Amino acid sequence: MSRSPKDFFMPLAIGAPDPLRNIPMKPSRMIHFMNAANERMRARVPQMLEQVDVLLGNLEDAVSVDEKVNAREGFIEVVKANDFKANEVGCWTRVNALDSPWFLDDLYRLVSEIGNDLDVIMIPKVLGVEDIHYVDRLLAQLEAKYNIVKPLLIHAILETGGGVVAVDDIALASPRMQGMSFGPADLAASRRMKTTRVGGGHPFYRVRTDPNPLDPDSERATSQQDPWHYSIARMVDACVNAGIYPYYGPFGDISDPDGCEDQFRSAFLLGCVGAWSLHPSQIDIARTVFSPDPDEVILAKRILDAMPDGSGVAMVDGKMQDDATWKQAKVIYDLAVMIAQRDPEIAKSYGI
Ligand code: GLV
Ligand code: MG
């Protein structure tokens, strides 16, 4: 049995802030990962805050066991020493997994020290709604204890077979749910996929055309397919259904900016709003890809202008426009307006 729907927006602990009824949409084209155990990275934070939409203190994978505590305490230091809000940069963290020896202290230290500055907590390796319910209740208790004024939001990483099976319910599991990121590395391992890559295509995953009956020995063309298409589309639908935001996660081959750009763009086209940047070189890729293309924005505006009240029929460049295409244009134009407010350089390319 689940709780009564009328109690869904009740705080889970006496004194915790009321849950949000809507999750605000903010530019989050790139979620930039930092390991705050690294002093050089900490020193670069003021510069990073001028470049990224979201800065995330990573405590989980890629942080070695002997750095775990320093990454956590270093991120607390970073958040205390820098003004994320002045730069309108989202302050996120990825804590260790629920079955690790660090998770509880991660949550306790972060909420007690920087709970009023933190926006979103990423939970890795989510298996089902029970993981979200557990974190939900714990956060409410910590919020009450440490006088946190606005609810901390949860972002689940979709990176287990179980998580994909339960993705619709995970998205709806709590009013704290802000969104989800797609985690191709852990997901590949969980599914026993035979790849060591982190995102992108794979040369072995392809389809071949039929033999030509008139020339059976001729070469048959093959093309690489996208092994992630199904799961990313599942995630997008689950998020849209719940009023939360889907993101592509990591692209591991830093030396392949083209592959990264293609992976990010496919995710953007399918409905994702951003991706992780694991290296400074991926920041600009995400910035370009997750800001709508200027030509598309200009076309979208022409469609909206051709049908000012969003109904009826109009022709634009020989293509029929109706209520549905008006809505498609509005998705692109509204996003462009939001991005333009954040990014003056991109605003210029839109003429906004
Ligand atoms: C991200 O965490 C992944 O496992 O791909
Ligand atoms: Mg992972």
mmCIF file of N, CA and C in Angstrom, residues 4 59 92 97 108 151 160 215 218 328:
data_model
loop_
_atom_site.group_PDB
_atom_site.id
_atom_site.type_symbol
_atom_site.label_atom_id
_atom_site.label_comp_id
_atom_site.label_asym_id
_atom_site.label_seq_id
_atom_site.Cartn_x
_atom_site.Cartn_y
_atom_site.Cartn_z
ATOM 1 N N SER A 4 -1.694 7.851 1.003
ATOM 2 C CA SER A 4 -2.825 8.483 0.330
ATOM 3 C C SER A 4 -2.312 9.626 -0.550
ATOM 4 N N LEU A 59 31.063 12.556 -5.238
ATOM 5 C CA LEU A 59 31.618 11.780 -4.127
ATOM 6 C C LEU A 59 31.695 10.293 -4.458
ATOM 7 N N TRP A 92 24.883 21.035 -6.991
ATOM 8 C CA TRP A 92 24.471 19.636 -6.926
ATOM 9 C C TRP A 92 25.591 18.783 -6.356
ATOM 10 N N ALA A 97 26.648 5.451 -3.154
ATOM 11 C CA ALA A 97 25.454 4.613 -3.273
ATOM 12 C C ALA A 97 24.932 4.192 -1.892
ATOM 13 N N TYR A 108 24.496 13.268 5.878
ATOM 14 C CA TYR A 108 24.490 13.972 7.154
ATOM 15 C C TYR A 108 25.415 15.196 7.114
ATOM 16 N N PRO A 151 13.031 22.490 0.250
ATOM 17 C CA PRO A 151 13.311 21.056 0.188
ATOM 18 C C PRO A 151 14.476 20.715 -0.731
ATOM 19 N N THR A 160 20.783 0.782 -13.571
ATOM 20 C CA THR A 160 20.677 -0.644 -13.241
ATOM 21 C C THR A 160 19.512 -1.213 -14.034
ATOM 22 N N ASP A 215 22.680 -10.457 -57.107
ATOM 23 C CA ASP A 215 24.146 -10.427 -56.995
ATOM 24 C C ASP A 215 24.520 -10.891 -55.580
ATOM 25 N N SER A 218 27.649 -9.861 -53.681
ATOM 26 C CA SER A 218 28.038 -8.450 -53.503
ATOM 27 C C SER A 218 28.058 -8.096 -52.011
ATOM 28 N N GLN A 328 5.067 22.111 -30.871
ATOM 29 C CA GLN A 328 6.466 21.712 -31.098
ATOM 30 C C GLN A 328 7.352 22.961 -31.167
#
